[in-house]
XYZ file of C-alpha atoms in Angstrom:
434
model
C 140.023 54.968 28.845
C 138.765 57.410 31.583
C 135.803 56.158 33.610
C 134.459 59.668 34.050
C 134.746 63.016 32.183
C 133.852 66.361 33.632
C 133.007 69.460 31.636
C 133.768 72.681 33.555
C 133.481 76.226 32.490
C 136.586 77.638 34.276
C 139.864 76.405 35.631
C 139.356 76.883 39.374
C 136.044 75.045 39.011
C 137.704 72.328 37.044
C 140.301 71.844 39.651
C 138.051 71.958 42.680
C 135.833 69.294 41.113
C 138.677 67.150 39.916
C 140.170 67.138 43.288
C 137.052 65.335 44.646
C 138.198 62.245 42.749
C 141.991 62.740 43.160
C 141.659 62.625 47.008
C 140.308 59.081 46.643
C 143.276 58.095 44.716
C 141.852 58.385 41.234
C 144.302 59.513 38.605
C 142.703 62.893 37.554
C 143.871 65.292 34.844
C 142.574 68.785 34.003
C 142.844 69.748 30.270
C 143.132 73.463 29.538
C 141.944 74.999 26.286
C 139.615 72.002 25.795
C 138.502 73.076 22.297
C 142.038 73.104 20.825
C 143.267 70.244 23.061
C 140.547 67.695 23.734
C 142.955 64.947 24.831
C 142.038 61.950 26.901
C 145.253 60.769 28.725
C 145.204 56.991 28.507
C 146.440 56.677 32.166
C 143.701 58.800 33.442
C 140.730 57.679 35.603
C 139.093 61.014 35.432
C 139.550 63.839 32.948
C 138.349 67.408 33.488
C 137.849 69.693 30.494
C 137.894 73.536 30.973
C 135.913 75.097 28.229
C 136.655 78.541 29.523
C 133.104 79.571 28.741
C 131.879 81.315 31.833
C 132.042 84.816 30.390
C 131.155 83.545 26.916
C 127.817 84.432 25.278
C 125.167 81.801 25.666
C 125.655 80.605 22.063
C 129.391 80.569 22.366
C 129.200 78.582 25.436
C 126.761 75.987 23.915
C 129.250 75.549 21.028
C 132.140 75.072 23.212
C 130.477 72.411 25.420
C 129.096 70.692 22.314
C 132.508 70.210 20.913
C 133.814 68.539 24.114
C 130.649 66.553 24.393
C 131.051 65.235 20.882
C 134.589 64.105 21.697
C 133.312 62.242 24.689
C 130.497 60.602 22.648
C 133.001 59.517 19.937
C 135.368 58.078 22.657
C 132.409 56.387 24.424
C 133.324 57.687 27.890
C 130.887 55.866 30.133
C 129.974 58.640 32.554
C 129.924 62.508 32.159
C 129.467 65.173 34.927
C 128.698 68.760 34.010
C 130.287 70.987 36.444
C 128.529 74.326 37.182
C 129.453 77.179 39.489
C 128.078 76.885 43.105
C 126.907 80.504 42.865
C 125.172 79.954 39.486
C 127.541 82.162 37.547
C 127.868 81.475 33.769
C 125.844 79.900 31.143
C 124.201 77.127 33.008
C 121.276 76.623 30.800
C 122.992 76.708 27.322
C 125.822 74.404 28.472
C 123.434 71.893 29.942
C 121.422 72.042 26.760
C 124.621 71.276 24.750
C 125.293 68.117 26.864
C 121.620 66.973 26.442
C 121.653 67.647 22.629
C 124.998 65.770 22.007
C 124.843 62.937 24.502
C 122.230 60.306 25.154
C 120.701 61.518 28.404
C 116.962 61.646 29.208
C 117.492 64.661 31.541
C 119.896 66.620 33.697
C 119.790 66.617 37.456
C 120.888 70.084 38.485
C 122.406 70.242 42.016
C 124.642 73.356 42.403
C 124.534 73.343 46.223
C 127.866 72.923 48.151
C 126.856 73.038 51.840
C 130.478 72.547 53.107
C 131.275 76.003 51.787
C 127.934 77.873 52.500
C 126.194 77.283 49.207
C 122.682 75.774 49.650
C 119.359 75.551 47.862
C 116.093 75.716 49.787
C 112.594 76.083 48.548
C 114.203 76.686 45.102
C 116.223 79.758 46.295
C 119.994 79.492 46.193
C 121.864 81.088 49.088
C 125.403 82.113 49.688
C 126.194 81.928 53.438
C 122.560 82.324 54.129
C 122.150 85.339 51.818
C 120.071 85.035 48.647
C 122.444 85.321 45.634
C 120.793 88.482 44.306
C 121.572 90.178 47.607
C 125.174 88.962 47.730
C 128.396 90.231 46.027
C 127.782 87.690 43.284
C 125.171 90.015 41.873
C 128.006 92.474 41.367
C 130.364 90.009 39.659
C 132.148 92.023 36.876
C 131.932 89.221 34.304
C 129.042 86.881 35.211
C 126.653 88.602 37.700
C 123.647 86.679 39.007
C 120.660 88.850 39.780
C 118.009 86.145 40.380
C 118.243 83.872 43.414
C 115.703 81.393 42.198
C 117.443 78.362 40.786
C 114.539 77.234 38.528
C 114.060 80.724 37.091
C 117.753 81.027 36.308
C 117.556 77.787 34.347
C 114.298 78.684 32.642
C 115.827 81.966 31.419
C 118.807 80.180 29.996
C 117.627 76.714 28.764
C 115.323 75.834 25.900
C 114.068 72.887 27.839
C 111.358 72.604 30.447
C 112.580 72.832 34.110
C 111.227 70.986 37.045
C 111.939 71.111 40.744
C 112.365 68.538 43.576
C 112.289 70.056 46.975
C 113.658 69.147 50.438
C 110.440 67.223 51.447
C 111.216 64.495 48.936
C 114.962 64.553 49.616
C 114.562 64.288 53.387
C 112.168 61.356 52.860
C 114.855 59.411 51.109
C 116.233 58.085 47.772
C 113.081 56.102 47.027
C 110.975 59.272 47.198
C 113.477 61.068 45.125
C 113.429 58.293 42.514
C 109.671 58.658 42.282
C 109.846 62.427 41.934
C 112.439 62.048 39.216
C 110.188 59.727 37.232
C 107.295 62.028 37.629
C 109.277 65.084 36.503
C 110.554 63.230 33.278
C 106.837 62.046 32.558
C 105.849 65.725 32.695
C 108.471 66.590 29.977
C 111.090 68.149 32.248
C 114.544 67.765 30.861
C 116.163 69.864 33.592
C 115.386 69.061 37.184
C 116.645 71.387 39.838
C 117.174 69.960 43.376
C 117.135 71.525 46.758
C 119.986 70.640 49.133
C 121.014 72.116 52.390
C 123.251 69.435 53.931
C 125.971 66.997 52.730
C 123.534 63.975 53.315
C 121.037 65.508 50.818
C 123.776 65.326 48.078
C 124.380 61.573 48.949
C 120.533 60.969 48.857
C 120.230 62.565 45.390
C 123.261 60.813 43.970
C 121.940 57.506 45.203
C 118.593 58.117 43.762
C 120.066 59.026 40.405
C 122.082 55.776 40.420
C 119.074 53.582 41.370
C 116.166 55.120 39.360
C 116.872 53.355 36.140
C 116.960 56.496 34.051
C 119.875 57.859 32.048
C 120.545 61.150 33.798
C 123.559 63.472 33.432
C 124.510 64.948 36.864
C 125.119 68.638 36.915
C 126.520 70.311 39.937
C 129.463 71.983 41.736
C 132.317 70.194 43.479
C 129.875 69.369 46.316
C 127.830 66.767 44.416
C 131.064 65.537 42.734
C 132.503 64.768 46.211
C 129.980 61.906 46.879
C 130.304 60.229 43.536
C 133.417 58.103 44.126
C 131.777 56.254 47.046
C 128.380 56.100 45.570
C 129.680 54.621 42.291
C 132.440 52.523 43.982
C 135.289 54.039 41.915
C 138.431 52.103 43.065
C 141.623 54.036 43.518
C 144.894 53.265 41.858
C 148.048 52.555 43.676
C 150.852 54.858 42.744
C 154.120 55.451 44.518
C 155.478 58.905 45.136
C 158.621 60.459 46.393
C 159.181 63.450 48.558
C 160.439 66.593 46.726
C 160.944 69.567 49.062
C 163.257 72.134 47.664
C 162.724 74.922 50.035
C 162.135 77.645 47.421
C 159.598 80.394 48.046
C 156.099 80.340 46.687
C 154.362 82.769 44.361
C 150.716 83.839 44.966
C 148.851 85.457 42.049
C 145.400 86.829 42.516
C 143.110 88.589 40.004
C 139.953 88.234 42.076
C 137.969 91.197 43.076
C 136.170 89.294 45.931
C 136.296 90.719 49.401
C 136.913 87.235 50.612
C 140.153 86.956 48.659
C 141.114 90.431 49.820
C 140.962 89.300 53.476
C 143.031 86.294 52.644
C 145.714 88.309 50.969
C 145.640 90.725 53.975
C 146.127 87.774 56.359
C 149.078 86.502 54.178
C 151.058 89.789 54.083
C 150.823 90.007 57.846
C 153.028 86.991 58.171
C 156.759 87.329 58.310
C 158.913 86.449 55.133
C 156.106 87.649 52.800
C 155.939 90.392 50.235
C 152.929 92.036 48.528
C 153.239 93.466 44.972
C 150.044 95.329 44.022
C 149.449 95.708 40.241
C 148.049 99.051 39.226
C 145.259 98.207 36.795
C 145.076 101.750 35.374
C 148.829 101.760 34.652
C 148.614 98.255 33.242
C 146.100 99.453 30.664
C 147.983 102.646 29.743
C 151.574 101.679 30.133
C 151.577 97.836 30.124
C 155.341 97.308 29.563
C 156.416 99.732 32.319
C 153.950 98.490 34.857
C 154.860 94.751 34.169
C 158.497 95.582 34.513
C 157.872 97.411 37.861
C 155.965 94.396 39.188
C 158.461 91.703 38.002
C 161.480 93.767 39.431
C 159.922 94.186 42.858
C 158.773 90.564 43.144
C 161.971 89.050 41.678
C 163.994 90.852 44.429
C 161.751 89.441 47.163
C 161.826 85.911 45.664
C 165.560 85.898 45.486
C 165.625 86.855 49.135
C 163.586 83.772 49.907
C 160.217 85.561 50.581
C 156.864 84.266 49.476
C 155.399 86.971 47.149
C 151.760 87.753 46.379
C 151.186 89.604 43.055
C 147.636 90.865 43.161
C 145.377 93.219 41.190
C 143.789 95.751 43.446
C 140.215 95.110 44.447
C 139.758 98.453 46.194
C 136.546 100.004 44.863
C 138.374 103.104 43.728
C 141.104 101.225 41.990
C 138.606 99.012 40.141
C 136.578 102.119 39.059
C 139.721 103.767 37.844
C 140.642 100.673 35.758
C 137.263 100.576 34.153
C 137.376 104.234 33.426
C 140.848 103.886 31.824
C 139.406 101.018 29.780
C 136.525 103.112 28.672
C 138.884 105.649 27.255
C 140.596 102.981 25.255
C 137.181 101.571 23.993
C 137.205 98.580 26.291
C 134.233 97.220 28.287
C 134.484 95.885 31.807
C 134.995 92.243 30.518
C 137.878 93.304 28.258
C 139.492 95.204 31.002
C 139.335 92.116 33.321
C 140.698 89.954 30.519
C 143.524 92.389 29.876
C 144.511 92.470 33.519
C 144.324 88.586 33.901
C 146.374 88.032 30.780
C 149.129 90.384 32.066
C 149.138 88.770 35.460
C 149.939 85.575 33.587
C 152.851 87.158 31.845
C 154.225 88.593 35.085
C 153.814 85.178 36.855
C 155.602 83.338 34.007
C 158.588 85.561 34.367
C 158.644 85.138 38.101
C 158.496 81.362 37.843
C 161.695 81.485 35.897
C 163.314 83.210 38.856
C 162.668 80.026 40.808
C 159.639 79.119 42.884
C 158.459 75.999 44.735
C 154.935 76.374 43.640
C 152.006 78.634 42.755
C 148.905 79.682 44.525
C 146.353 81.001 41.900
C 143.053 82.571 42.829
C 140.488 83.799 40.348
C 139.533 81.554 37.414
C 140.603 83.948 34.633
C 143.845 84.507 36.436
C 144.603 80.756 36.871
C 144.113 79.971 33.164
C 146.167 82.996 32.131
C 149.184 81.907 34.270
C 148.847 78.345 32.959
C 148.816 79.518 29.351
C 151.772 81.847 29.903
C 153.640 78.864 31.318
C 152.996 76.818 28.241
C 151.001 74.035 29.894
C 147.982 72.314 28.427
C 146.920 70.192 31.353
C 147.284 69.704 35.081
C 147.073 66.777 37.386
C 145.160 67.151 40.678
C 146.547 65.323 43.703
C 144.571 66.361 46.633
C 143.061 69.294 48.490
C 144.186 71.859 51.012
C 140.590 72.471 52.181
C 137.120 71.717 50.776
C 137.035 73.142 47.293
C 140.797 74.182 47.244
C 142.813 71.526 45.247
C 146.509 71.178 44.789
C 148.438 69.390 42.121
C 150.998 70.053 39.522
C 151.474 71.133 35.945
C 151.395 67.988 33.749
C 152.717 69.348 30.497
C 155.101 72.091 29.173
C 158.388 73.399 30.163
C 157.352 73.773 33.830
C 155.850 70.198 34.269
C 155.994 69.168 37.773
C 155.597 72.647 39.266
C 153.195 72.604 42.266
C 149.926 74.449 41.983
C 147.070 75.311 44.261
C 143.961 76.972 42.779
C 141.161 78.723 44.544
C 138.038 80.433 43.192
C 137.591 84.001 44.409
C 134.672 84.101 46.755
C 135.249 81.456 49.367
C 137.820 80.010 51.764
C 138.825 80.897 55.283
C 141.166 83.797 56.136
C 144.338 81.705 56.640
C 143.960 79.570 53.480
C 146.932 80.962 51.675
C 149.391 80.198 54.455
C 147.699 76.761 54.928
C 148.101 76.170 51.246
C 151.802 77.131 51.380
C 152.314 74.673 54.221
C 150.805 71.890 52.101
C 152.618 72.966 48.965
C 156.138 73.295 50.559
C 155.864 69.926 52.299
C 153.694 67.727 50.154
C 154.909 64.687 48.403
C 155.983 65.121 44.835
C 155.326 62.770 41.974
C 157.426 60.807 39.558
C 156.793 62.414 36.047
């Protein structure tokens, strides 16, 4: 029986949270399509469920999380962690409500900060690289824009429960002060409590206070808060031998992210020798899917057979994105449907290219990552470690390509050289005995 279950709303978030436990040696599995496949691998220490609910309506997201929470209640999993996006995208309030409604928790401690990658909360305001969310590119996210930088207000708009706030003053004072503040918030009827945090040590203080305060509290946060839990809760690692498997094949990069951060990472990648860029034309993919898919597969397959690493990307140029949306409108599709269409077909392209022969996959953008995994016929992944904070690697656990190495990254963070760094890790990491 797993000692911890995590409920995440997209695949990259599921992986970057799961890796916080895998890097301590805990056997960590990520389950895709959690509603149809709510499995609990017997050998797992930690299981992460991807509800794929970030772009769902609030009511749909509530229902999806409630289904998984019901499974966890029936299986009596001792500890649950609700993963939310570190930039507040998605249905935070309704998904937290579902956990509180199904599971026996007094309240939820909401700590989305991830200081290691520039996400902090100060005075109730949530910042991305020192910029309030509403002024950042997250406000223009095509599927889940965030237009209010105030964490408490975002939660109030989305949750049916009263929301409290614990600021930096109590957190800096220490865990005893935080315990007292938690008790006071609960006595005032707050079922969601939002926390400030600007440094890693603040996450440690908050987690320690939650553990010690004597209340039954579900922790809600990004990978940042998750990272401190193995030590705070003394989760012992398993001992598992592995063997080296380095086959020397090229890697495949698949990107559906429209983030400028990802664009700079792809640009840095294609400047390296032995690489090839294949840019998918979104407008053509909408109007002439079969033709555009064939063009991309043919170009990428030639490069892979020549031993070059290949990046298949959907263009994030403003004019190309606008053209795709306009083409979608002509077909009666909204921006979310256009995005889903592109992500789904990126998955189909990737699946064909994996059959050509690759050492591993680098997937960026949550929708793209899950589309690729579905096209490859996998229902779960195992997370092994991380390339950099928030960027996990592991392998496909089920399906015809079980054992294929995978690195996943959310769109809007990571340093410029992260793709090449990921390839170094992927091509030289230790494999596992399946």
